Amino acid sequence: WHHVIKVEKIGDALPGAKFPRLVRAIGACPPEDVGGFPGYADFLEAMNDPGHEAHDDMMRWHGRKFDPEDADIGGILDNFERLSKKWAPKPRKPKTSTTRL
Protein backbone atom coordinates (compact mmCIF):
# COMPACT_ATOMS: atom_id res chain seq x y z
CA TRP A 1 0.00 0.00 0.00
CA HIS A 2 1.14 3.53 -0.64
CA HIS A 3 0.85 5.99 2.22
CA VAL A 4 2.07 9.56 2.11
CA ILE A 5 2.83 11.55 5.23
CA LYS A 6 3.77 15.11 4.40
CA VAL A 7 5.38 17.39 6.96
CA GLU A 8 4.22 20.84 5.98
CA LYS A 9 5.69 22.88 8.78
CA ILE A 10 7.54 22.49 12.03
CA GLY A 11 7.14 25.28 14.50
CA ASP A 12 6.30 26.08 18.06
CA ALA A 13 3.44 24.13 19.60
CA LEU A 14 0.09 25.88 19.48
CA PRO A 15 -1.42 26.42 22.93
CA GLY A 16 -4.34 24.04 23.41
CA ALA A 17 -3.74 22.19 20.11
CA LYS A 18 -3.73 18.42 20.17
CA PHE A 19 -1.37 16.33 18.10
CA PRO A 20 -1.29 14.36 15.88
CA ARG A 21 -3.55 16.40 13.64
CA LEU A 22 -5.35 15.28 10.48
CA VAL A 23 -4.93 17.67 7.59
CA ARG A 24 -6.33 15.56 4.74
CA ALA A 25 -7.33 11.96 4.04
CA ILE A 26 -8.04 10.47 0.63
CA GLY A 27 -9.63 7.07 0.04
CA ALA A 28 -10.57 4.17 2.28
CA CYS A 29 -8.14 1.80 3.88
CA PRO A 30 -8.44 -1.70 2.38
CA PRO A 31 -9.92 -4.33 4.70
CA GLU A 32 -7.46 -6.43 6.71
CA ASP A 33 -6.51 -9.76 5.13
CA VAL A 34 -7.98 -8.80 1.75
CA GLY A 35 -5.06 -10.48 -0.03
CA GLY A 36 -2.73 -7.64 -0.98
CA PHE A 37 -3.16 -5.60 -4.12
CA PRO A 38 -4.59 -8.42 -6.31
CA GLY A 39 -7.04 -9.45 -3.57
CA TYR A 40 -8.13 -5.85 -3.08
CA ALA A 41 -8.79 -5.47 -6.82
CA ASP A 42 -10.89 -8.67 -6.77
CA PHE A 43 -12.68 -7.47 -3.62
CA LEU A 44 -13.59 -4.12 -5.21
CA GLU A 45 -14.81 -5.80 -8.39
CA ALA A 46 -17.05 -8.21 -6.45
CA MET A 47 -18.35 -5.58 -4.02
CA ASN A 48 -19.27 -3.13 -6.78
CA ASP A 49 -21.19 -5.68 -8.86
CA PRO A 50 -24.23 -7.28 -7.18
CA GLY A 51 -24.28 -9.82 -10.04
CA HIS A 52 -20.67 -10.91 -9.41
CA GLU A 53 -20.38 -14.55 -8.29
CA ALA A 54 -18.37 -13.54 -5.20
CA HIS A 55 -20.48 -10.49 -4.25
CA ASP A 56 -22.54 -12.21 -1.54
CA ASP A 57 -19.47 -13.93 -0.07
CA MET A 58 -17.55 -10.65 0.08
CA MET A 59 -20.53 -8.87 1.68
CA ARG A 60 -20.71 -11.57 4.37
CA TRP A 61 -16.92 -11.52 4.87
CA HIS A 62 -16.66 -7.73 5.08
CA GLY A 63 -20.00 -7.31 6.87
CA ARG A 64 -21.17 -4.13 5.14
CA LYS A 65 -20.98 -2.09 1.95
CA PHE A 66 -17.55 -0.71 1.08
CA ASP A 67 -16.87 2.68 -0.47
CA PRO A 68 -13.24 2.97 -1.64
CA GLU A 69 -13.59 6.78 -1.69
CA ASP A 70 -14.70 7.08 1.96
CA ALA A 71 -11.64 7.75 4.10
CA ASP A 72 -13.67 7.31 7.34
CA ILE A 73 -12.43 10.63 8.68
CA GLY A 74 -14.51 10.16 11.85
CA GLY A 75 -12.68 6.91 12.62
CA ILE A 76 -9.31 8.51 11.91
CA LEU A 77 -10.13 11.44 14.20
CA ASP A 78 -11.21 9.02 16.94
CA ASN A 79 -7.87 7.23 16.65
CA PHE A 80 -6.01 10.55 16.71
CA GLU A 81 -7.91 11.58 19.85
CA ARG A 82 -6.87 8.32 21.52
CA LEU A 83 -3.24 8.86 20.48
CA SER A 84 -3.20 12.50 21.59
CA LYS A 85 -4.37 11.44 25.06
CA LYS A 86 -1.76 8.70 25.16
CA TRP A 87 1.04 11.02 24.01
CA ALA A 88 0.03 14.04 26.09
CA PRO A 89 2.65 15.07 28.63
CA LYS A 90 1.85 13.67 32.04
CA PRO A 91 1.76 16.11 34.95
CA ARG A 92 4.85 15.75 37.03
CA LYS A 93 4.62 15.09 40.71
CA PRO A 94 6.27 17.81 42.73
CA LYS A 95 9.56 16.77 44.20
CA THR A 96 9.50 16.52 47.94
CA SER A 97 12.39 18.09 49.69
CA THR A 98 13.73 16.61 52.82
CA THR A 99 15.62 18.82 55.21
CA ARG A 100 17.80 17.21 57.80
CA LEU A 101 18.45 18.99 61.01
Coordinates of C-alpha atoms in Angstrom, one line a residue:
W1 CA 0.0 0.0 0.0
H2 CA 1.1 3.5 -0.6
H3 CA 0.9 6.0 2.2
V4 CA 2.1 9.6 2.1
I5 CA 2.8 11.6 5.2
K6 CA 3.8 15.1 4.4
V7 CA 5.4 17.4 7.0
E8 CA 4.2 20.8 6.0
K9 CA 5.7 22.9 8.8
I10 CA 7.5 22.5 12.0
G11 CA 7.1 25.3 14.5
D12 CA 6.3 26.1 18.1
A13 CA 3.4 24.1 19.6
L14 CA 0.1 25.9 19.5
P15 CA -1.4 26.4 22.9
G16 CA -4.3 24.0 23.4
A17 CA -3.7 22.2 20.1
K18 CA -3.7 18.4 20.2
F19 CA -1.4 16.3 18.1
P20 CA -1.3 14.4 15.9
R21 CA -3.6 16.4 13.6
L22 CA -5.3 15.3 10.5
V23 CA -4.9 17.7 7.6
R24 CA -6.3 15.6 4.7
A25 CA -7.3 12.0 4.0
I26 CA -8.0 10.5 0.6
G27 CA -9.6 7.1 0.0
A28 CA -10.6 4.2 2.3
C29 CA -8.1 1.8 3.9
P30 CA -8.4 -1.7 2.4
P31 CA -9.9 -4.3 4.7
E32 CA -7.5 -6.4 6.7
D33 CA -6.5 -9.8 5.1
V34 CA -8.0 -8.8 1.7
G35 CA -5.1 -10.5 0.0
G36 CA -2.7 -7.6 -1.0
F37 CA -3.2 -5.6 -4.1
P38 CA -4.6 -8.4 -6.3
G39 CA -7.0 -9.5 -3.6
Y40 CA -8.1 -5.8 -3.1
A41 CA -8.8 -5.5 -6.8
D42 CA -10.9 -8.7 -6.8
F43 CA -12.7 -7.5 -3.6
L44 CA -13.6 -4.1 -5.2
E45 CA -14.8 -5.8 -8.4
A46 CA -17.0 -8.2 -6.4
M47 CA -18.3 -5.6 -4.0
N48 CA -19.3 -3.1 -6.8
D49 CA -21.2 -5.7 -8.9
P50 CA -24.2 -7.3 -7.2
G51 CA -24.3 -9.8 -10.0
H52 CA -20.7 -10.9 -9.4
E53 CA -20.4 -14.6 -8.3
A54 CA -18.4 -13.5 -5.2
H55 CA -20.5 -10.5 -4.3
D56 CA -22.5 -12.2 -1.5
D57 CA -19.5 -13.9 -0.1
M58 CA -17.6 -10.6 0.1
M59 CA -20.5 -8.9 1.7
R60 CA -20.7 -11.6 4.4
W61 CA -16.9 -11.5 4.9
H62 CA -16.7 -7.7 5.1
G63 CA -20.0 -7.3 6.9
R64 CA -21.2 -4.1 5.1
K65 CA -21.0 -2.1 1.9
F66 CA -17.6 -0.7 1.1
D67 CA -16.9 2.7 -0.5
P68 CA -13.2 3.0 -1.6
E69 CA -13.6 6.8 -1.7
D70 CA -14.7 7.1 2.0
A71 CA -11.6 7.7 4.1
D72 CA -13.7 7.3 7.3
I73 CA -12.4 10.6 8.7
G74 CA -14.5 10.2 11.8
G75 CA -12.7 6.9 12.6
I76 CA -9.3 8.5 11.9
L77 CA -10.1 11.4 14.2
D78 CA -11.2 9.0 16.9
N79 CA -7.9 7.2 16.7
F80 CA -6.0 10.5 16.7
E81 CA -7.9 11.6 19.9
R82 CA -6.9 8.3 21.5
L83 CA -3.2 8.9 20.5
S84 CA -3.2 12.5 21.6
K85 CA -4.4 11.4 25.1
K86 CA -1.8 8.7 25.2
W87 CA 1.0 11.0 24.0
A88 CA 0.0 14.0 26.1
P89 CA 2.7 15.1 28.6
K90 CA 1.8 13.7 32.0
P91 CA 1.8 16.1 34.9
R92 CA 4.9 15.8 37.0
K93 CA 4.6 15.1 40.7
P94 CA 6.3 17.8 42.7
K95 CA 9.6 16.8 44.2
T96 CA 9.5 16.5 47.9
S97 CA 12.4 18.1 49.7
T98 CA 13.7 16.6 52.8
T99 CA 15.6 18.8 55.2
R100 CA 17.8 17.2 57.8
L101 CA 18.5 19.0 61.0

